[in-house]
Coordinates of C-alpha atoms in Angstrom, one line a residue:
M1 CA -77.1 -25.3 -156.7
A2 CA -77.5 -27.9 -153.9
A3 CA -82.1 -27.5 -154.1
F4 CA -81.4 -28.2 -157.7
C5 CA -79.6 -31.3 -157.0
V6 CA -82.1 -32.1 -154.2
A7 CA -85.3 -31.8 -156.6
A8 CA -83.1 -33.9 -159.3
S9 CA -82.5 -36.6 -156.8
E10 CA -86.2 -36.6 -156.1
L11 CA -86.7 -37.0 -159.3
L12 CA -84.9 -39.9 -159.6
H13 CA -86.3 -41.0 -156.6
N14 CA -90.2 -40.3 -158.1
M15 CA -88.9 -43.1 -161.4
K16 CA -87.6 -46.0 -159.3
Q17 CA -91.3 -45.3 -157.6
I18 CA -93.2 -46.1 -161.1
S19 CA -91.1 -49.2 -162.2
G20 CA -94.1 -50.7 -162.2
F21 CA -95.3 -49.2 -165.7
Y22 CA -92.1 -50.6 -167.4
P23 CA -90.9 -54.4 -167.8
K24 CA -87.3 -55.2 -167.0
A25 CA -85.8 -55.8 -169.5
S26 CA -82.1 -55.0 -171.5
C27 CA -83.5 -53.9 -175.1
V28 CA -85.9 -53.0 -176.7
I29 CA -87.2 -53.7 -180.3
R30 CA -89.2 -50.9 -181.7
R31 CA -91.8 -52.0 -184.8
I32 CA -93.1 -48.9 -186.4
R33 CA -95.5 -48.3 -188.1
T34 CA -94.8 -46.8 -191.3
T35 CA -97.9 -46.8 -193.7
N36 CA -102.2 -46.9 -192.5
P37 CA -104.1 -49.2 -194.4
R38 CA -107.2 -47.1 -194.6
C39 CA -105.3 -43.8 -195.9
D40 CA -103.9 -46.0 -198.7
S41 CA -107.1 -47.0 -200.5
Q42 CA -109.9 -44.4 -202.1
I43 CA -112.2 -42.3 -199.6
Q44 CA -115.8 -44.5 -200.6
P45 CA -119.1 -41.7 -201.8
R46 CA -121.6 -40.8 -199.1
A47 CA -123.9 -40.3 -201.1
K48 CA -125.5 -40.3 -204.8
S49 CA -123.7 -37.7 -206.8
T50 CA -122.7 -37.0 -210.4
P51 CA -119.4 -37.9 -211.4
Q52 CA -118.7 -33.5 -211.6
Q53 CA -119.9 -33.2 -208.2
L54 CA -117.5 -32.1 -205.9
V55 CA -117.8 -33.2 -202.0
G56 CA -115.6 -32.3 -198.7
V57 CA -113.7 -35.0 -196.7
V58 CA -112.9 -34.1 -193.6
G59 CA -110.6 -35.4 -191.2
L60 CA -109.7 -34.1 -187.5
E61 CA -107.2 -33.8 -185.2
I62 CA -108.4 -33.5 -181.3
H63 CA -106.4 -32.3 -178.6
A64 CA -108.1 -33.0 -175.4
Q65 CA -106.3 -31.9 -171.8
I66 CA -106.4 -34.4 -169.5
N67 CA -107.8 -33.7 -166.3
S68 CA -105.2 -34.3 -164.0
S69 CA -104.2 -32.4 -161.1
T70 CA -100.5 -32.3 -161.9
K71 CA -98.8 -32.2 -165.6
L72 CA -97.9 -35.4 -167.8
F73 CA -94.0 -35.7 -166.5
S74 CA -93.7 -33.6 -163.6
G75 CA -95.9 -32.7 -159.9
S76 CA -96.6 -28.5 -161.6
S77 CA -100.0 -27.7 -160.9
V78 CA -102.2 -27.9 -163.1
R79 CA -104.8 -25.0 -162.7
F80 CA -107.1 -22.5 -165.2
S81 CA -105.6 -19.1 -165.3
A82 CA -103.3 -18.4 -162.4
P83 CA -100.5 -16.2 -162.4
P84 CA -98.1 -16.2 -165.5
N85 CA -95.2 -19.2 -164.4
S86 CA -96.8 -19.8 -160.5
L87 CA -97.1 -23.4 -161.6
V88 CA -93.2 -24.7 -163.4
S89 CA -90.7 -27.3 -161.8
F90 CA -86.7 -27.5 -162.7
F91 CA -88.9 -30.3 -165.2
D92 CA -90.6 -28.0 -167.3
A93 CA -88.1 -25.5 -167.4
S94 CA -86.1 -28.1 -168.5
L95 CA -83.1 -27.8 -165.9
P96 CA -80.4 -29.9 -166.6
G97 CA -80.2 -32.9 -165.1
T98 CA -84.0 -33.0 -164.6
L99 CA -85.8 -36.1 -165.9
P100 CA -89.6 -37.0 -166.9
V101 CA -92.0 -39.4 -164.0
L102 CA -94.6 -40.7 -165.9
N103 CA -98.1 -40.0 -164.4
R104 CA -100.2 -42.4 -163.8
R105 CA -103.2 -40.9 -163.5
C106 CA -102.6 -39.9 -167.2
V107 CA -101.7 -43.2 -168.4
E108 CA -105.1 -44.3 -167.0
A109 CA -106.8 -41.5 -169.1
A110 CA -106.2 -42.8 -172.1
V111 CA -107.0 -46.4 -171.4
M112 CA -110.4 -45.3 -170.5
T113 CA -111.1 -43.3 -173.3
G114 CA -109.3 -45.8 -175.7
L115 CA -111.4 -48.6 -174.7
A116 CA -114.9 -46.0 -174.1
L117 CA -114.2 -45.5 -178.2
N118 CA -113.9 -49.7 -178.8
C119 CA -109.8 -49.0 -179.7
N120 CA -107.2 -51.7 -179.3
I121 CA -105.1 -50.9 -176.4
N122 CA -101.3 -51.3 -177.3
R123 CA -99.6 -53.4 -174.6
K124 CA -96.7 -51.7 -175.2
S125 CA -96.2 -48.0 -176.0
L126 CA -93.5 -45.8 -176.6
F127 CA -93.0 -41.9 -176.2
D128 CA -90.8 -39.5 -179.1
R129 CA -89.3 -36.9 -179.0
K130 CA -90.9 -34.6 -181.4
H131 CA -88.4 -32.0 -182.7
Y132 CA -88.5 -28.5 -184.4
F133 CA -88.9 -25.1 -182.5
Y134 CA -91.1 -24.3 -180.1
A135 CA -90.9 -21.1 -178.1
D136 CA -92.4 -21.8 -175.5
L137 CA -91.4 -25.0 -174.7
P138 CA -88.1 -25.1 -173.3
A139 CA -86.4 -27.5 -174.5
G140 CA -86.4 -27.2 -177.6
Y141 CA -88.5 -30.7 -178.3
Q142 CA -92.1 -32.5 -177.8
I143 CA -92.4 -35.8 -176.1
T144 CA -95.2 -37.8 -177.6
Q145 CA -96.2 -40.9 -179.0
Q146 CA -96.2 -40.2 -182.5
R147 CA -95.6 -44.0 -183.9
Q148 CA -96.4 -45.7 -181.3
P149 CA -99.5 -44.4 -178.6
V150 CA -101.2 -46.5 -176.2
A151 CA -104.9 -46.9 -178.2
V152 CA -105.5 -47.5 -182.0
D153 CA -108.2 -48.7 -183.9
G154 CA -111.5 -47.6 -182.9
T155 CA -114.8 -45.7 -184.0
L156 CA -116.6 -43.3 -182.3
T157 CA -120.2 -43.2 -183.2
Y158 CA -122.2 -40.2 -183.4
S159 CA -125.8 -39.2 -184.3
L160 CA -127.3 -36.4 -186.2
L161 CA -130.8 -35.0 -186.0
E162 CA -132.3 -34.9 -189.6
G163 CA -136.2 -34.1 -190.8
K164 CA -138.0 -30.5 -190.9
K165 CA -138.8 -31.4 -187.6
R166 CA -134.9 -32.5 -186.6
S167 CA -137.3 -36.1 -185.5
Q168 CA -134.9 -38.5 -187.4
V169 CA -131.9 -39.7 -186.0
I170 CA -128.9 -40.6 -188.3
R171 CA -126.4 -42.4 -186.2
K172 CA -122.7 -42.8 -188.7
N173 CA -119.5 -43.9 -187.4
V174 CA -116.2 -41.9 -187.7
H175 CA -112.8 -43.8 -187.5
I176 CA -110.3 -43.2 -185.1
K177 CA -106.7 -43.8 -186.5
Q178 CA -105.2 -43.7 -182.6
I179 CA -105.3 -41.8 -179.2
Q180 CA -101.1 -40.7 -178.4
L181 CA -100.3 -38.7 -174.9
E182 CA -98.2 -35.5 -175.2
Q183 CA -97.5 -32.1 -172.9
D184 CA -98.8 -29.3 -173.9
S185 CA -96.9 -26.1 -175.2
G186 CA -96.4 -22.8 -173.2
K187 CA -98.4 -19.7 -174.3
S188 CA -96.9 -16.8 -175.5
L189 CA -98.6 -13.3 -175.1
H190 CA -97.6 -10.7 -177.8
D191 CA -97.3 -7.2 -176.6
D192 CA -97.7 -5.5 -179.6
V193 CA -97.3 -1.9 -177.0
H194 CA -94.5 -2.7 -176.5
S195 CA -92.5 -4.9 -179.4
Q196 CA -92.1 -7.7 -177.4
T197 CA -93.3 -11.5 -176.7
L198 CA -93.7 -12.2 -173.2
I199 CA -93.7 -16.7 -172.3
D200 CA -96.1 -18.1 -169.5
L201 CA -95.1 -21.5 -169.0
N202 CA -97.9 -22.8 -166.8
R203 CA -99.1 -24.8 -169.6
A204 CA -95.8 -26.2 -170.5
G205 CA -95.8 -29.9 -169.7
V206 CA -99.3 -30.0 -169.1
G207 CA -100.7 -34.0 -171.0
L208 CA -102.9 -34.5 -173.7
M209 CA -104.5 -37.2 -175.6
E210 CA -104.2 -36.4 -179.5
L211 CA -106.7 -38.3 -180.8
V212 CA -106.5 -38.3 -184.7
M213 CA -110.1 -39.3 -187.0
E214 CA -109.4 -40.6 -190.6
P215 CA -110.8 -38.5 -192.8
D216 CA -114.6 -40.7 -192.7
M217 CA -116.6 -36.9 -192.1
S218 CA -118.4 -34.8 -195.8
C219 CA -119.1 -31.7 -194.3
G220 CA -118.6 -29.1 -191.1
E221 CA -122.4 -30.1 -189.8
E222 CA -120.9 -34.2 -189.5
A223 CA -117.8 -33.0 -187.6
A224 CA -118.8 -30.9 -185.5
A225 CA -122.1 -33.6 -184.5
A226 CA -118.6 -35.8 -183.7
V227 CA -116.9 -33.4 -181.9
R228 CA -120.3 -33.1 -179.5
E229 CA -120.1 -37.2 -179.1
L230 CA -116.8 -37.2 -177.8
Q231 CA -116.7 -33.8 -176.0
L232 CA -119.8 -35.8 -174.2
I233 CA -118.3 -38.7 -173.7
L234 CA -114.8 -37.1 -172.3
Q235 CA -116.8 -36.0 -169.3
A236 CA -118.5 -38.8 -168.4
L237 CA -115.7 -40.4 -168.6
G238 CA -114.1 -37.6 -166.4
T239 CA -110.7 -37.9 -168.7
C240 CA -111.1 -34.6 -170.0
Q241 CA -113.8 -31.2 -168.8
G242 CA -113.5 -30.0 -172.3
N243 CA -114.6 -27.1 -171.4
M244 CA -113.5 -25.2 -175.1
S245 CA -113.8 -22.3 -174.1
E246 CA -110.6 -23.0 -171.7
G247 CA -108.5 -24.5 -174.5
Q248 CA -109.1 -28.3 -172.9
L249 CA -110.6 -29.4 -176.1
R250 CA -109.0 -27.9 -179.1
V251 CA -109.8 -29.3 -182.6
D252 CA -107.2 -29.1 -186.5
A253 CA -109.6 -29.9 -188.8
N254 CA -108.0 -31.1 -192.4
V255 CA -110.1 -30.5 -195.1
S256 CA -110.1 -31.4 -199.0
V257 CA -112.9 -31.8 -201.4
H258 CA -112.5 -34.5 -204.7
R259 CA -115.4 -36.5 -206.9
P260 CA -116.0 -39.3 -205.5
G261 CA -114.1 -42.6 -206.9
E262 CA -111.0 -40.3 -207.5
P263 CA -107.9 -39.7 -204.8
L264 CA -108.7 -37.1 -202.3
G265 CA -107.7 -33.6 -202.9
V266 CA -105.2 -31.2 -201.7
R267 CA -106.4 -31.0 -197.6
T268 CA -106.0 -27.4 -196.1
E269 CA -105.7 -27.9 -192.0
V270 CA -107.6 -24.7 -189.8
K271 CA -106.1 -25.4 -186.3
N272 CA -107.3 -24.8 -183.0
I273 CA -110.8 -23.9 -183.1
N274 CA -112.4 -23.3 -179.9
S275 CA -115.8 -23.5 -180.6
V276 CA -117.6 -26.9 -181.9
R277 CA -120.4 -24.4 -183.5
Y278 CA -117.6 -22.4 -185.4
L279 CA -115.7 -25.4 -186.2
A280 CA -118.7 -26.9 -187.8
R281 CA -118.9 -23.1 -190.3
A282 CA -115.3 -22.7 -191.0
I283 CA -114.8 -26.3 -192.7
D284 CA -118.3 -25.8 -194.6
Y285 CA -116.2 -22.2 -195.6
E286 CA -112.8 -24.1 -196.4
I287 CA -115.1 -26.3 -198.4
Q288 CA -117.1 -24.2 -200.3
R289 CA -114.0 -22.0 -200.4
Q290 CA -111.8 -25.0 -202.2
I291 CA -114.7 -25.9 -204.8
G292 CA -115.0 -22.0 -205.7
I293 CA -111.2 -22.9 -206.8
L294 CA -110.7 -25.2 -208.9
Q295 CA -114.2 -24.5 -210.1
R296 CA -112.3 -21.3 -211.4
G297 CA -109.3 -23.9 -212.8
G298 CA -107.3 -23.7 -209.8
T299 CA -105.1 -25.0 -207.6
V300 CA -105.8 -25.8 -204.1
Q301 CA -102.9 -24.5 -201.5
N302 CA -101.7 -27.5 -199.3
E303 CA -101.7 -25.1 -196.4
T304 CA -100.7 -28.2 -193.3
R305 CA -97.6 -27.9 -191.6
A306 CA -95.7 -30.7 -194.1
Y307 CA -93.4 -33.9 -191.8
D308 CA -90.1 -32.6 -191.5
S309 CA -87.2 -35.0 -192.5
K310 CA -84.4 -32.3 -190.7
S311 CA -85.9 -32.7 -187.2
G312 CA -88.4 -35.7 -188.1
F313 CA -88.7 -38.4 -184.8
M314 CA -86.0 -39.9 -182.0
P315 CA -87.0 -42.4 -179.6
E316 CA -87.5 -40.3 -175.6
P317 CA -83.8 -42.1 -174.1
N318 CA -85.4 -41.1 -170.7
L319 CA -88.6 -43.1 -171.1
P320 CA -88.7 -46.5 -171.5
P321 CA -91.3 -48.6 -173.5
L322 CA -95.0 -47.5 -171.3
I323 CA -96.3 -51.3 -170.1
V324 CA -100.4 -51.7 -169.4
Y325 CA -100.9 -54.4 -167.9
E326 CA -105.0 -57.0 -169.8
D327 CA -105.5 -58.1 -165.6
N328 CA -103.8 -58.8 -162.5
A329 CA -103.1 -62.4 -163.3
S330 CA -100.7 -60.7 -165.9
L331 CA -98.5 -58.6 -163.0
P332 CA -95.3 -59.7 -162.8
A333 CA -93.7 -60.9 -159.9
G334 CA -92.7 -58.0 -157.5
I335 CA -94.8 -55.4 -159.4
D336 CA -97.5 -53.5 -157.4
A337 CA -100.2 -53.5 -158.3
C338 CA -101.4 -50.3 -157.2
Q339 CA -98.7 -48.3 -159.0
A340 CA -99.1 -50.3 -162.5
V341 CA -102.2 -49.2 -165.2
V342 CA -104.6 -52.6 -165.4
V343 CA -107.3 -52.6 -168.4
Q344 CA -109.7 -55.2 -166.6
K345 CA -110.1 -52.7 -163.7
I346 CA -110.6 -49.2 -166.3
K347 CA -113.2 -51.5 -168.0
E348 CA -115.5 -52.5 -165.2
G349 CA -114.9 -48.8 -164.4
L350 CA -116.7 -47.0 -167.0
P351 CA -119.3 -45.4 -166.9
E352 CA -122.6 -45.1 -169.0
L353 CA -122.2 -43.2 -172.3
P354 CA -123.9 -40.9 -174.2
S355 CA -125.3 -43.4 -177.2
I356 CA -126.4 -46.0 -174.6
K357 CA -127.5 -42.8 -172.5
R358 CA -129.9 -41.8 -174.4
D359 CA -130.9 -44.9 -175.9
R360 CA -132.3 -46.0 -172.4
L361 CA -134.2 -43.0 -171.8
V362 CA -135.6 -43.5 -174.9
Q363 CA -136.4 -47.3 -174.0
T364 CA -137.3 -46.7 -170.6
Y365 CA -139.6 -44.0 -170.5
G366 CA -140.5 -43.7 -173.8
I367 CA -139.5 -40.3 -174.7
L368 CA -138.8 -38.8 -178.3
P369 CA -135.8 -39.4 -179.8
E370 CA -134.8 -35.6 -180.3
H371 CA -135.7 -35.0 -176.0
S372 CA -132.9 -37.8 -175.2
F373 CA -130.3 -35.8 -177.1
T374 CA -131.4 -32.2 -175.3
L375 CA -131.1 -34.1 -171.8
V376 CA -127.8 -35.8 -172.5
N377 CA -126.5 -32.6 -174.5
E378 CA -126.8 -30.3 -170.8
D379 CA -124.6 -31.0 -168.1
G380 CA -126.8 -32.4 -165.3
L381 CA -129.8 -32.9 -166.5
V382 CA -130.4 -36.1 -167.6
E383 CA -129.5 -36.7 -163.3
Y384 CA -132.7 -33.7 -162.9
F385 CA -135.1 -35.3 -164.6
E386 CA -134.9 -39.1 -163.5
A387 CA -134.4 -37.1 -160.1
V388 CA -137.9 -35.3 -160.7
L389 CA -139.1 -38.3 -162.4
M390 CA -138.8 -40.4 -158.4
A391 CA -140.5 -37.5 -156.5
T392 CA -143.8 -37.7 -159.1
K393 CA -146.3 -39.5 -160.4
K394 CA -146.8 -37.8 -163.5
E395 CA -146.1 -39.7 -166.3
P396 CA -142.3 -38.4 -168.2
R397 CA -144.0 -37.5 -171.7
K398 CA -145.1 -35.0 -169.7
V399 CA -143.0 -34.3 -167.1
I400 CA -140.1 -34.1 -170.0
G401 CA -142.3 -30.5 -171.6
W402 CA -141.6 -28.9 -167.9
V403 CA -137.5 -30.3 -168.1
T404 CA -136.9 -29.1 -172.0
N405 CA -138.7 -26.5 -172.0
E406 CA -139.9 -24.3 -168.8
L407 CA -136.8 -25.6 -167.0
L408 CA -134.1 -25.1 -169.8
G409 CA -135.8 -21.7 -171.4
H410 CA -134.9 -20.4 -168.1
L411 CA -131.9 -21.8 -167.3
K412 CA -130.4 -20.3 -171.3
Q413 CA -132.6 -17.0 -171.1
Q414 CA -130.0 -16.5 -167.7
D415 CA -127.2 -18.2 -168.9
L416 CA -127.4 -20.7 -165.9
S417 CA -126.4 -24.5 -165.9
V418 CA -128.6 -26.9 -163.9
S419 CA -126.6 -27.0 -161.1
Q420 CA -127.2 -23.8 -160.9
S421 CA -131.6 -23.2 -160.7
P422 CA -133.6 -22.0 -158.4
I423 CA -135.7 -24.8 -158.7
S424 CA -134.8 -28.0 -157.2
P425 CA -136.1 -32.0 -159.0
P426 CA -138.2 -32.3 -155.2
A427 CA -139.6 -28.6 -155.5
L428 CA -140.9 -29.3 -159.5
A429 CA -141.8 -32.8 -158.7
E430 CA -144.3 -30.8 -155.9
L431 CA -145.7 -28.2 -158.8
L432 CA -146.0 -31.2 -161.0
E433 CA -148.2 -32.8 -158.2
L434 CA -150.3 -30.3 -157.1
Q435 CA -151.3 -31.0 -161.5
E436 CA -151.6 -34.3 -161.6
T437 CA -154.0 -34.1 -158.6
G438 CA -156.2 -31.4 -160.0
H439 CA -155.8 -28.8 -157.2
I440 CA -154.0 -26.3 -159.9
S441 CA -154.6 -25.6 -163.3
S442 CA -152.5 -26.6 -166.5
S443 CA -151.7 -22.5 -167.5
V444 CA -152.2 -22.1 -163.0
A445 CA -148.9 -24.1 -162.3
K446 CA -146.7 -22.0 -165.1
Q447 CA -148.2 -19.5 -163.1
V448 CA -146.5 -20.9 -159.9
F449 CA -143.4 -21.8 -161.8
Q450 CA -142.8 -18.6 -162.2
K451 CA -143.5 -16.9 -159.0
M452 CA -140.5 -19.9 -157.5
W453 CA -138.3 -18.9 -160.0
R454 CA -138.2 -15.8 -158.5
S455 CA -138.6 -16.6 -155.2
P456 CA -137.0 -19.7 -154.9
G457 CA -137.2 -20.5 -150.9
K458 CA -140.9 -20.6 -151.6
T459 CA -142.8 -24.3 -152.2
A460 CA -145.4 -24.5 -154.9
A461 CA -148.3 -25.4 -152.0
Q462 CA -147.2 -21.8 -150.5
I463 CA -147.2 -20.1 -153.4
T464 CA -150.5 -21.8 -154.8
Q465 CA -152.1 -20.6 -151.1
E466 CA -150.7 -17.0 -150.8
H467 CA -152.6 -15.7 -153.6
D468 CA -155.7 -18.4 -154.1
L469 CA -154.6 -20.4 -156.4
G470 CA -155.9 -22.9 -156.1
L471 CA -158.7 -24.7 -158.4
V472 CA -162.1 -23.1 -158.6
S473 CA -164.1 -26.6 -157.9
D474 CA -167.3 -25.4 -156.6
T475 CA -170.2 -26.7 -159.1
A476 CA -172.8 -23.9 -157.9
Q477 CA -170.2 -21.1 -159.1
L478 CA -169.2 -23.2 -162.2
H479 CA -172.1 -22.8 -162.6
S480 CA -172.9 -19.7 -162.8
I481 CA -169.9 -18.5 -165.0
C482 CA -171.1 -21.1 -167.5
Q483 CA -173.5 -19.6 -168.1
K484 CA -172.9 -15.5 -168.5
V485 CA -170.4 -16.7 -171.2
V486 CA -173.0 -18.9 -172.7
D487 CA -175.6 -16.3 -173.0
S488 CA -172.9 -13.1 -173.6
H489 CA -171.7 -15.6 -176.8
P490 CA -174.9 -16.5 -178.4
D491 CA -173.1 -16.7 -182.0
E492 CA -170.4 -19.1 -180.9
V493 CA -173.9 -21.9 -178.5
H494 CA -175.1 -21.3 -182.1
A495 CA -172.2 -22.9 -184.1
I496 CA -171.5 -25.7 -181.4
R497 CA -175.3 -27.1 -181.8
N498 CA -175.0 -27.3 -185.6
G499 CA -172.5 -29.4 -184.8
N500 CA -168.6 -27.1 -185.1
K501 CA -167.4 -28.1 -181.5
K502 CA -164.2 -26.8 -181.7
V503 CA -165.9 -23.7 -180.7
L504 CA -166.5 -25.3 -177.3
N505 CA -162.9 -24.8 -176.1
K506 CA -163.4 -20.5 -177.0
L507 CA -165.8 -20.5 -174.8
M508 CA -163.8 -22.8 -172.3
G509 CA -160.9 -20.2 -173.0
L510 CA -163.5 -17.7 -172.2
V511 CA -164.3 -19.5 -168.6
Q512 CA -160.7 -19.5 -167.5
K513 CA -160.1 -16.1 -167.9
E514 CA -163.0 -15.2 -166.3
T515 CA -161.4 -17.6 -163.4
K516 CA -158.0 -16.7 -163.5
G517 CA -157.1 -20.1 -165.2
R518 CA -158.0 -21.3 -162.1
A519 CA -160.9 -23.6 -163.5
D520 CA -161.2 -27.3 -163.2
P521 CA -161.1 -27.4 -167.0
V522 CA -162.7 -31.3 -167.0
L523 CA -165.8 -29.2 -165.2
V524 CA -165.6 -27.0 -167.1
R525 CA -165.7 -29.4 -170.2
K526 CA -168.3 -30.9 -168.9
I527 CA -171.1 -27.8 -168.4
L528 CA -170.5 -26.3 -170.8
Q529 CA -171.3 -29.1 -173.1
E530 CA -174.9 -29.6 -170.9
K531 CA -175.7 -25.9 -171.9
T532 CA -174.5 -25.9 -175.4
S533 CA -176.2 -29.0 -176.3

């Protein structure tokens, strides 16, 4: 009991230390938003359609686990796959007398995410208790910001690749209704063998950002593209690691169908989707399922958990209003700047976001838009590409092929990340320089790449020398080889002399085969042109 009292007193002491979050006021007037003008208006048609055509409408609710070393309201560590119930404080277990202590890192992460998504940051936000039964949240309620969240009215711009070659970039927007801070719940482990349920509270109290997107999307592909873009933004910001397989990003999809110009249909909810690919499939399946029901004269059932007036929300009595400040000049006297959340400081520290990075890559290096998507979508690939460019004189348009085809192809084949590549950017740059300066041919360069992949310690120059892969540039030797090819293929020579210049490429291939790809192609072409003219 003495240990419990000490823990409770420490929490109260810590509460005083973060007083910079809150204003000194004797009362609080709560303003509750009860309607949303966007939801009251009809959704505009997204494409030309006949009056009888049913189209999908998709809105998303995304729970992003905040990248923080400790939980939202307690000092318990956050770690994936820790032994069950090893990361649980007195507060997480809801022992009487314990109080929440707000994690400033989580507030800063929410503000940073809001700024990156063009949201309005509420200088004053409130915490609520959401009361309904949680088997794996001991308090019996969740602390959240449902009614007056930290950020509102934002926009996520995402892109789709369309066209036969998926080279046409289509940009679309989805409106962000709000971003709110809230606790995660624990995890229920169902043991069917022994007919019992076990509770792991390690995740209980972990900080989440819930991002609520308006129903501005029409299909699974759009929703998947929006989630992937959000995932990249969160990872760039460092506010969420975004690993869906570990539950760090979980998606609930609200899906309905209607005829354009008519009110929205009855929605159903597809919950806890943890894969971008499955998200697209699940939404498209649900759209087709609802269309099928309506076409057969049936009625779509509302299968989403509705608002419960008996439980509802109540103000969180142990947390005063959360205050963030515009800049240091707006800090009240006596508030420690190190303890306060300052919007201007966070704004100045925002990194380069994915959409801006893609545009910069296209404009700076002249690469194709689809290549910029490949670079940005793979963690660490942009940095790898730019590191190669810094160490070689080869044109970016030529380097991009090596990075997105050879390197990325090998990585995908062996399920490796860019950081695990056995070929470093300087090593690849050295290989490309050997090709660029005429020491090896393009076909040999690919052979050398394969050997470098299997022997990470060896350089391109060492492999080229060891296997005698350097270009054959001896003119007399090449003349002899070319003459042999010309003499043994009279039909091809006759075709070339009659104006079919494309056949020359076949003869060049035969010379390269004879030299095992080591012949200088420029010199070979010149010699063959002389001998077939």
